[in-house]
Amino acid sequence: MISRFACLGVAVGLIAVKPGQVIAAEDFKPPVGKITQRAAPAKGAPAASTNASAASGATAGGQDIARARSTAAAPDKGLSITSGATLNSQLIRVRTSGGTGSLNFRLLDTSGKPAELPAGLVFGSDGSLSGAAPSVASPKTLTYLIQVEDSGGGKASRTVQLTINPPLNVEGGSIQATAGGRIKSPVKFINVSGGTGNYAVSYSNPDGSAMRMPSGLVLDGSGRVSGAVPKSSEKMVGLTATISDEGGARVSIPVDFNLAPALEISTHPIELTAGATMPSALPVVNANGGSGAVRYTLFDKDGTTPARLPEGLKFDEATGTLRGLVPPTPQEGRYVVLAQDAGGGEATARFEWKINPQLQISFE
């Protein structure tokens, strides 16, 4: 019975023979990424249905294997690996019950002849899978027969599918942020395509040790940044991101932490003549420092209530300018401008405007 055929850089399985020998993989620390029991799809491809495995009638998480029969059982979900992944040989450490003596594993094709794996891959007599996965442009699935034999003549076999997915591609690695700012919504700075199943991102120092992030800053396992931006990038120098997928692939890229000066703004007091038409938009705010695009929000003088401008006047949040028709009556306004940039920077400044009486002419 095979209850699990999973691999962390290798083929690791649980095989049981009725009424002979029982084999179970023990815990070990893998040298490379996990190779899943299910045929994990390439990124962007639909996931395989799990209905068949759910209805298999397996007991204790397993499936029955008959001894040395001419007809092999239906294929398991199989192994999925990623093009270019290097699989370090990992011995299957087993415990046995019943059966006789030592075990020997063989990999056969569907006709029962010794199998030929794709170039670069090796299946060992100890049940290990090692080597480098070949390159493919699209997912490629191969079917094999795994046979185990003990020294007492007992045999069991199981068909298994090996899927090779396209390479794991990683782009990005550059973080744009503003010193002393706060990134409220996570921003993705690593983009991943290809590979097998899900992926995870880990971060390390130049010496390979785990990176200790500045207090409040978060770099998560999916390649996103959020939280409090430090005032200095000194602690981020040499940061490396390592992306690992479920097919054994690993890609490491440097992370550039580009820290811009703190965002600062100033405003221009505006005086207009009642009833006049502005020939063009008038600049209200000027920004310095910060990173990325800056957006502006206008509040009443309390700094919390959204501002309500006189009818006809409009404040452009993308450019920080005032445009439209000037009210026909004299009045004054006091407001607060909030500026927010793409790197988490924020700054505020007070803004005042005044509408003077209409221009008149008379003769003495």
GROMACS .gro file of C-alpha atoms in nm:
model
  364
    1MET     CA    1   0.000   0.000   0.000
    2ILE     CA    2   0.129   0.346  -0.085
    3SER     CA    3  -0.021   0.609   0.137
    4ARG     CA    4   0.219   0.891   0.052
    5PHE     CA    5   0.473   0.949  -0.219
    6ALA     CA    6   0.610   1.290  -0.144
    7CYS     CA    7   0.949   1.437  -0.196
    8LEU     CA    8   1.149   1.717  -0.046
    9GLY     CA    9   1.408   1.730  -0.317
   10VAL     CA   10   1.368   1.352  -0.361
   11ALA     CA   11   1.123   1.067  -0.386
   12VAL     CA   12   1.004   0.971  -0.040
   13GLY     CA   13   0.731   0.713  -0.006
   14LEU     CA   14   0.524   0.498   0.223
   15ILE     CA   15   0.483   0.150   0.076
   16ALA     CA   16   0.311  -0.144   0.245
   17VAL     CA   17   0.293  -0.502   0.135
   18LYS     CA   18   0.008  -0.729   0.244
   19PRO     CA   19   0.061  -0.958   0.425
   20GLY     CA   20   0.435  -0.911   0.407
   21GLN     CA   21   0.640  -0.604   0.463
   22VAL     CA   22   0.539  -0.254   0.571
   23ILE     CA   23   0.757   0.044   0.480
   24ALA     CA   24   0.712   0.398   0.611
   25ALA     CA   25   0.919   0.709   0.555
   26GLU     CA   26   1.048   0.870   0.872
   27ASP     CA   27   1.087   1.242   0.932
   28PHE     CA   28   1.396   1.408   0.790
   29LYS     CA   29   1.514   1.760   0.710
   30PRO     CA   30   1.514   1.808   0.334
   31PRO     CA   31   1.803   1.973   0.151
   32VAL     CA   32   1.581   2.130  -0.114
   33GLY     CA   33   1.222   2.233  -0.181
   34LYS     CA   34   0.925   2.007  -0.139
   35ILE     CA   35   0.805   1.784  -0.420
   36THR     CA   36   0.440   1.717  -0.365
   37GLN     CA   37   0.246   1.393  -0.375
   38ARG     CA   38  -0.026   1.557  -0.580
   39ALA     CA   39   0.055   1.653  -0.936
   40ALA     CA   40   0.085   2.022  -0.854
   41PRO     CA   41   0.001   2.227  -1.164
   42ALA     CA   42   0.227   2.480  -1.323
   43LYS     CA   43   0.135   2.834  -1.214
   44GLY     CA   44  -0.164   2.953  -1.410
   45ALA     CA   45  -0.283   2.601  -1.495
   46PRO     CA   46  -0.603   2.453  -1.342
   47ALA     CA   47  -0.553   2.235  -1.038
   48ALA     CA   48  -0.614   1.862  -1.072
   49SER     CA   49  -0.931   1.718  -0.922
   50THR     CA   50  -0.896   1.543  -0.590
   51ASN     CA   51  -1.222   1.348  -0.615
   52ALA     CA   52  -1.052   1.029  -0.725
   53SER     CA   53  -0.819   1.016  -0.426
   54ALA     CA   54  -1.102   1.100  -0.187
   55ALA     CA   55  -1.306   0.807  -0.316
   56SER     CA   56  -1.020   0.559  -0.327
   57GLY     CA   57  -1.129   0.386  -0.006
   58ALA     CA   58  -0.778   0.410   0.137
   59THR     CA   59  -0.740   0.322   0.502
   60ALA     CA   60  -0.513   0.500   0.749
   61GLY     CA   61  -0.421   0.745   0.473
   62GLY     CA   62  -0.306   0.463   0.239
   63GLN     CA   63  -0.396   0.259  -0.065
   64ASP     CA   64  -0.368  -0.119  -0.104
   65ILE     CA   65  -0.094  -0.273  -0.317
   66ALA     CA   66  -0.122  -0.639  -0.413
   67ARG     CA   67   0.186  -0.858  -0.415
   68ALA     CA   68   0.357  -0.921  -0.750
   69ARG     CA   69   0.053  -0.914  -0.972
   70SER     CA   70   0.056  -0.871  -1.347
   71THR     CA   71  -0.182  -0.574  -1.331
   72ALA     CA   72  -0.059  -0.264  -1.147
   73ALA     CA   73  -0.295  -0.040  -0.951
   74ALA     CA   74  -0.417   0.291  -1.092
   75PRO     CA   75  -0.155   0.570  -1.090
   76ASP     CA   76  -0.115   0.785  -0.782
   77LYS     CA   77  -0.138   1.162  -0.815
   78GLY     CA   78   0.237   1.146  -0.853
   79LEU     CA   79   0.535   1.374  -0.823
   80SER     CA   80   0.572   1.725  -0.958
   81ILE     CA   81   0.909   1.889  -1.011
   82THR     CA   82   1.024   2.212  -1.174
   83SER     CA   83   1.256   2.247  -1.473
   84GLY     CA   84   1.608   2.322  -1.361
   85ALA     CA   85   1.550   2.213  -1.001
   86THR     CA   86   1.848   2.028  -0.851
   87LEU     CA   87   1.734   1.730  -0.644
   88ASN     CA   88   1.982   1.607  -0.384
   89SER     CA   89   1.963   1.233  -0.325
   90GLN     CA   90   1.782   1.160   0.002
   91LEU     CA   91   1.771   0.802   0.127
   92ILE     CA   92   1.437   0.660   0.234
   93ARG     CA   93   1.477   0.564   0.598
   94VAL     CA   94   1.228   0.287   0.666
   95ARG     CA   95   1.093   0.069   0.939
   96THR     CA   96   0.964  -0.276   0.847
   97SER     CA   97   0.707  -0.520   0.975
   98GLY     CA   98   0.685  -0.867   0.835
   99GLY     CA   99   0.851  -0.953   0.509
  100THR     CA  100   1.209  -1.063   0.481
  101GLY     CA  101   1.538  -0.879   0.494
  102SER     CA  102   1.646  -0.583   0.285
  103LEU     CA  103   1.454  -0.388   0.022
  104ASN     CA  104   1.538  -0.298  -0.333
  105PHE     CA  105   1.352  -0.040  -0.544
  106ARG     CA  106   1.329  -0.038  -0.922
  107LEU     CA  107   1.175   0.208  -1.165
  108LEU     CA  108   1.006   0.047  -1.466
  109ASP     CA  109   0.812   0.171  -1.765
  110THR     CA  110   0.447   0.077  -1.807
  111SER     CA  111   0.543  -0.241  -1.992
  112GLY     CA  112   0.757  -0.361  -1.702
  113LYS     CA  113   1.094  -0.287  -1.861
  114PRO     CA  114   1.364  -0.078  -1.690
  115ALA     CA  115   1.259   0.285  -1.724
  116GLU     CA  116   1.458   0.562  -1.886
  117LEU     CA  117   1.417   0.885  -1.693
  118PRO     CA  118   1.461   1.222  -1.866
  119ALA     CA  119   1.826   1.321  -1.900
  120GLY     CA  120   1.969   1.448  -1.573
  121LEU     CA  121   1.743   1.250  -1.336
  122VAL     CA  122   1.847   0.934  -1.151
  123PHE     CA  123   1.631   0.688  -0.955
  124GLY     CA  124   1.832   0.490  -0.699
  125SER     CA  125   1.779   0.137  -0.572
  126ASP     CA  126   1.716   0.292  -0.230
  127GLY     CA  127   1.408   0.472  -0.368
  128SER     CA  128   1.576   0.811  -0.407
  129LEU     CA  129   1.532   1.058  -0.692
  130SER     CA  130   1.827   1.285  -0.762
  131GLY     CA  131   1.984   1.500  -1.030
  132ALA     CA  132   1.862   1.802  -1.223
  133ALA     CA  133   1.517   1.827  -1.379
  134PRO     CA  134   1.531   1.887  -1.756
  135SER     CA  135   1.393   2.203  -1.914
  136VAL     CA  136   1.043   2.201  -2.063
  137ALA     CA  137   0.838   2.481  -2.216
  138SER     CA  138   0.505   2.335  -2.101
  139PRO     CA  139   0.409   2.075  -1.837
  140LYS     CA  140   0.514   1.722  -1.931
  141THR     CA  141   0.373   1.415  -1.753
  142LEU     CA  142   0.535   1.069  -1.763
  143THR     CA  143   0.401   0.743  -1.615
  144TYR     CA  144   0.624   0.486  -1.445
  145LEU     CA  145   0.598   0.172  -1.233
  146ILE     CA  146   0.777   0.163  -0.896
  147GLN     CA  147   0.858  -0.191  -0.783
  148VAL     CA  148   0.991  -0.290  -0.440
  149GLU     CA  149   1.131  -0.636  -0.362
  150ASP     CA  150   1.253  -0.781  -0.033
  151SER     CA  151   1.527  -1.040   0.010
  152GLY     CA  152   1.265  -1.306   0.075
  153GLY     CA  153   1.110  -1.274  -0.270
  154GLY     CA  154   0.817  -1.052  -0.176
  155LYS     CA  155   0.722  -0.791  -0.435
  156ALA     CA  156   0.484  -0.498  -0.467
  157SER     CA  157   0.439  -0.236  -0.735
  158ARG     CA  158   0.259   0.088  -0.796
  159THR     CA  159   0.227   0.317  -1.095
  160VAL     CA  160   0.322   0.679  -1.043
  161GLN     CA  161   0.313   0.988  -1.262
  162LEU     CA  162   0.605   1.229  -1.282
  163THR     CA  163   0.518   1.582  -1.399
  164ILE     CA  164   0.789   1.827  -1.502
  165ASN     CA  165   0.672   2.190  -1.501
  166PRO     CA  166   0.830   2.493  -1.673
  167PRO     CA  167   1.109   2.682  -1.491
  168LEU     CA  168   1.043   2.910  -1.196
  169ASN     CA  169   1.077   3.269  -1.319
  170VAL     CA  170   1.128   3.558  -1.077
  171GLU     CA  171   1.124   3.930  -1.153
  172GLY     CA  172   1.150   4.239  -0.937
  173GLY     CA  173   1.344   4.278  -0.617
  174SER     CA  174   1.335   4.657  -0.594
  175ILE     CA  175   1.155   4.833  -0.308
  176GLN     CA  176   1.074   5.204  -0.339
  177ALA     CA  177   0.993   5.360  -0.003
  178THR     CA  178   1.000   5.693   0.178
  179ALA     CA  179   1.215   5.736   0.489
  180GLY     CA  180   1.003   5.744   0.804
  181GLY     CA  181   0.683   5.663   0.616
  182ARG     CA  182   0.430   5.384   0.659
  183ILE     CA  183   0.311   5.153   0.381
  184LYS     CA  184  -0.045   5.078   0.490
  185SER     CA  185  -0.143   4.834   0.213
  186PRO     CA  186   0.108   4.560   0.118
  187VAL     CA  187   0.292   4.636  -0.207
  188LYS     CA  188   0.424   4.351  -0.421
  189PHE     CA  189   0.789   4.383  -0.520
  190ILE     CA  190   0.854   4.024  -0.638
  191ASN     CA  191   0.664   3.869  -0.931
  192VAL     CA  192   0.672   3.493  -0.985
  193SER     CA  193   0.562   3.283  -1.283
  194GLY     CA  194   0.613   2.924  -1.399
  195GLY     CA  195   0.728   2.662  -1.153
  196THR     CA  196   0.519   2.414  -0.957
  197GLY     CA  197   0.234   2.483  -0.716
  198ASN     CA  198   0.270   2.747  -0.447
  199TYR     CA  199   0.587   2.935  -0.369
  200ALA     CA  200   0.736   3.093  -0.057
  201VAL     CA  201   0.984   3.378  -0.014
  202SER     CA  202   1.249   3.389   0.258
  203TYR     CA  203   1.501   3.664   0.331
  204SER     CA  204   1.865   3.647   0.436
  205ASN     CA  205   2.172   3.859   0.512
  206PRO     CA  206   2.486   3.852   0.293
  207ASP     CA  207   2.630   3.579   0.519
  208GLY     CA  208   2.322   3.361   0.463
  209SER     CA  209   2.170   3.410   0.807
  210ALA     CA  210   1.805   3.504   0.843
  211MET     CA  211   1.742   3.876   0.800
  212ARG     CA  212   1.622   4.066   1.106
  213MET     CA  213   1.392   4.335   0.975
  214PRO     CA  214   1.385   4.686   1.123
  215SER     CA  215   1.107   4.723   1.379
  216GLY     CA  216   0.766   4.763   1.216
  217LEU     CA  217   0.877   4.673   0.862
  218VAL     CA  218   0.721   4.358   0.712
  219LEU     CA  219   0.848   4.161   0.412
  220ASP     CA  220   0.607   3.868   0.380
  221GLY     CA  221   0.630   3.520   0.230
  222SER     CA  222   0.465   3.622  -0.096
  223GLY     CA  223   0.709   3.903  -0.178
  224ARG     CA  224   0.519   4.206  -0.045
  225VAL     CA  225   0.633   4.497   0.170
  226SER     CA  226   0.428   4.686   0.429
  227GLY     CA  227   0.451   4.859   0.764
  228ALA     CA  228   0.685   5.120   0.908
  229VAL     CA  229   0.965   5.234   0.677
  230PRO     CA  230   1.298   5.292   0.856
  231LYS     CA  231   1.468   5.630   0.837
  232SER     CA  232   1.787   5.465   0.715
  233SER     CA  233   1.847   5.173   0.476
  234GLU     CA  234   2.170   5.070   0.652
  235LYS     CA  235   2.020   4.753   0.798
  236MET     CA  236   1.881   4.649   0.460
  237VAL     CA  237   2.213   4.642   0.272
  238GLY     CA  238   2.286   4.301   0.115
  239LEU     CA  239   1.932   4.168   0.158
  240THR     CA  240   1.863   3.856  -0.051
  241ALA     CA  241   1.525   3.699  -0.130
  242THR     CA  242   1.505   3.325  -0.201
  243ILE     CA  243   1.195   3.197  -0.378
  244SER     CA  244   1.119   2.823  -0.342
  245ASP     CA  245   0.834   2.635  -0.509
  246GLU     CA  246   0.676   2.294  -0.444
  247GLY     CA  247   0.874   2.137  -0.728
  248GLY     CA  248   1.220   2.173  -0.576
  249ALA     CA  249   1.319   2.493  -0.757
  250ARG     CA  250   1.498   2.778  -0.582
  251VAL     CA  251   1.579   3.120  -0.719
  252SER     CA  252   1.768   3.386  -0.523
  253ILE     CA  253   1.771   3.754  -0.615
  254PRO     CA  254   1.915   4.065  -0.446
  255VAL     CA  255   1.664   4.306  -0.296
  256ASP     CA  256   1.740   4.673  -0.351
  257PHE     CA  257   1.590   4.891  -0.078
  258ASN     CA  258   1.570   5.236  -0.235
  259LEU     CA  259   1.496   5.482   0.043
  260ALA     CA  260   1.386   5.830  -0.065
  261PRO     CA  261   1.406   6.138   0.162
  262ALA     CA  262   1.104   6.217   0.377
  263LEU     CA  263   0.811   6.377   0.196
  264GLU     CA  264   0.770   6.750   0.259
  265ILE     CA  265   0.509   6.991   0.120
  266SER     CA  266   0.443   7.364   0.120
  267THR     CA  267   0.133   7.556   0.005
  268HIS     CA  268   0.072   7.877  -0.188
  269PRO     CA  269  -0.188   8.119  -0.043
  270ILE     CA  270  -0.432   8.217  -0.316
  271GLU     CA  271  -0.625   8.540  -0.361
  272LEU     CA  272  -0.888   8.567  -0.634
  273THR     CA  273  -1.140   8.823  -0.750
  274ALA     CA  274  -1.508   8.743  -0.702
  275GLY     CA  275  -1.680   8.630  -1.020
  276ALA     CA  276  -1.356   8.592  -1.216
  277THR     CA  277  -1.275   8.292  -1.433
  278MET     CA  278  -0.938   8.127  -1.376
  279PRO     CA  279  -0.759   8.098  -1.712
  280SER     CA  280  -0.572   7.785  -1.592
  281ALA     CA  281  -0.534   7.564  -1.287
  282LEU     CA  282  -0.359   7.734  -0.997
  283PRO     CA  283  -0.096   7.536  -0.801
  284VAL     CA  284  -0.189   7.498  -0.436
  285VAL     CA  285   0.085   7.268  -0.306
  286ASN     CA  286   0.448   7.191  -0.383
  287ALA     CA  287   0.609   6.857  -0.283
  288ASN     CA  288   0.973   6.767  -0.219
  289GLY     CA  289   1.130   6.430  -0.138
  290GLY     CA  290   0.918   6.117  -0.116
  291SER     CA  291   0.897   5.830  -0.365
  292GLY     CA  292   0.661   5.758  -0.651
  293ALA     CA  293   0.340   5.940  -0.733
  294VAL     CA  294   0.194   6.180  -0.476
  295ARG     CA  295  -0.178   6.229  -0.417
  296TYR     CA  296  -0.334   6.516  -0.224
  297THR     CA  297  -0.647   6.531  -0.010
  298LEU     CA  298  -0.809   6.856   0.105
  299PHE     CA  299  -0.963   6.874   0.453
  300ASP     CA  300  -1.133   7.147   0.652
  301LYS     CA  301  -0.914   7.337   0.898
  302ASP     CA  302  -0.968   7.065   1.162
  303GLY     CA  303  -0.763   6.828   0.943
  304THR     CA  304  -1.016   6.543   0.956
  305THR     CA  305  -1.337   6.654   0.781
  306PRO     CA  306  -1.330   6.639   0.398
  307ALA     CA  307  -1.335   6.993   0.261
  308ARG     CA  308  -1.636   7.138   0.081
  309LEU     CA  309  -1.528   7.406  -0.163
  310PRO     CA  310  -1.768   7.674  -0.289
  311GLU     CA  311  -1.971   7.567  -0.591
  312GLY     CA  312  -1.770   7.599  -0.910
  313LEU     CA  313  -1.426   7.541  -0.754
  314LYS     CA  314  -1.253   7.202  -0.777
  315PHE     CA  315  -0.937   7.067  -0.613
  316ASP     CA  316  -0.739   6.820  -0.828
  317GLU     CA  317  -0.606   6.543  -0.600
  318ALA     CA  318  -0.356   6.415  -0.857
  319THR     CA  319  -0.188   6.751  -0.922
  320GLY     CA  320  -0.268   6.956  -0.611
  321THR     CA  321  -0.418   7.241  -0.814
  322LEU     CA  322  -0.732   7.454  -0.793
  323ARG     CA  323  -0.948   7.525  -1.096
  324GLY     CA  324  -1.299   7.629  -1.197
  325LEU     CA  325  -1.517   7.936  -1.138
  326VAL     CA  326  -1.451   8.187  -0.861
  327PRO     CA  327  -1.753   8.249  -0.630
  328PRO     CA  328  -1.935   8.580  -0.697
  329THR     CA  329  -1.916   8.696  -0.334
  330PRO     CA  330  -1.613   8.778  -0.116
  331GLN     CA  331  -1.515   8.505   0.134
  332GLU     CA  332  -1.221   8.327   0.294
  333GLY     CA  333  -1.125   7.963   0.344
  334ARG     CA  334  -0.877   7.775   0.560
  335TYR     CA  335  -0.792   7.414   0.484
  336VAL     CA  336  -0.539   7.137   0.549
  337VAL     CA  337  -0.368   6.953   0.262
  338LEU     CA  338  -0.261   6.590   0.321
  339ALA     CA  339   0.000   6.450   0.080
  340GLN     CA  340   0.062   6.074   0.049
  341ASP     CA  341   0.320   5.913  -0.179
  342ALA     CA  342   0.356   5.560  -0.317
  343GLY     CA  343   0.637   5.477  -0.074
  344GLY     CA  344   0.440   5.535   0.245
  345GLY     CA  345   0.539   5.897   0.300
  346GLU     CA  346   0.292   6.150   0.441
  347ALA     CA  347   0.301   6.524   0.503
  348THR     CA  348   0.048   6.797   0.585
  349ALA     CA  349   0.035   7.173   0.544
  350ARG     CA  350  -0.224   7.447   0.594
  351PHE     CA  351  -0.371   7.624   0.294
  352GLU     CA  352  -0.559   7.956   0.285
  353TRP     CA  353  -0.746   8.134   0.009
  354LYS     CA  354  -0.937   8.459  -0.012
  355ILE     CA  355  -1.199   8.594  -0.252
  356ASN     CA  356  -1.179   8.973  -0.285
  357PRO     CA  357  -1.468   9.200  -0.397
  358GLN     CA  358  -1.533   9.231  -0.768
  359LEU     CA  359  -1.321   9.478  -0.956
  360GLN     CA  360  -1.514   9.797  -1.032
  361ILE     CA  361  -1.437  10.118  -1.214
  362SER     CA  362  -1.592  10.463  -1.159
  363PHE     CA  363  -1.534  10.826  -1.256
  364GLU     CA  364  -1.494  11.115  -1.018
   0.00000   0.00000   0.00000
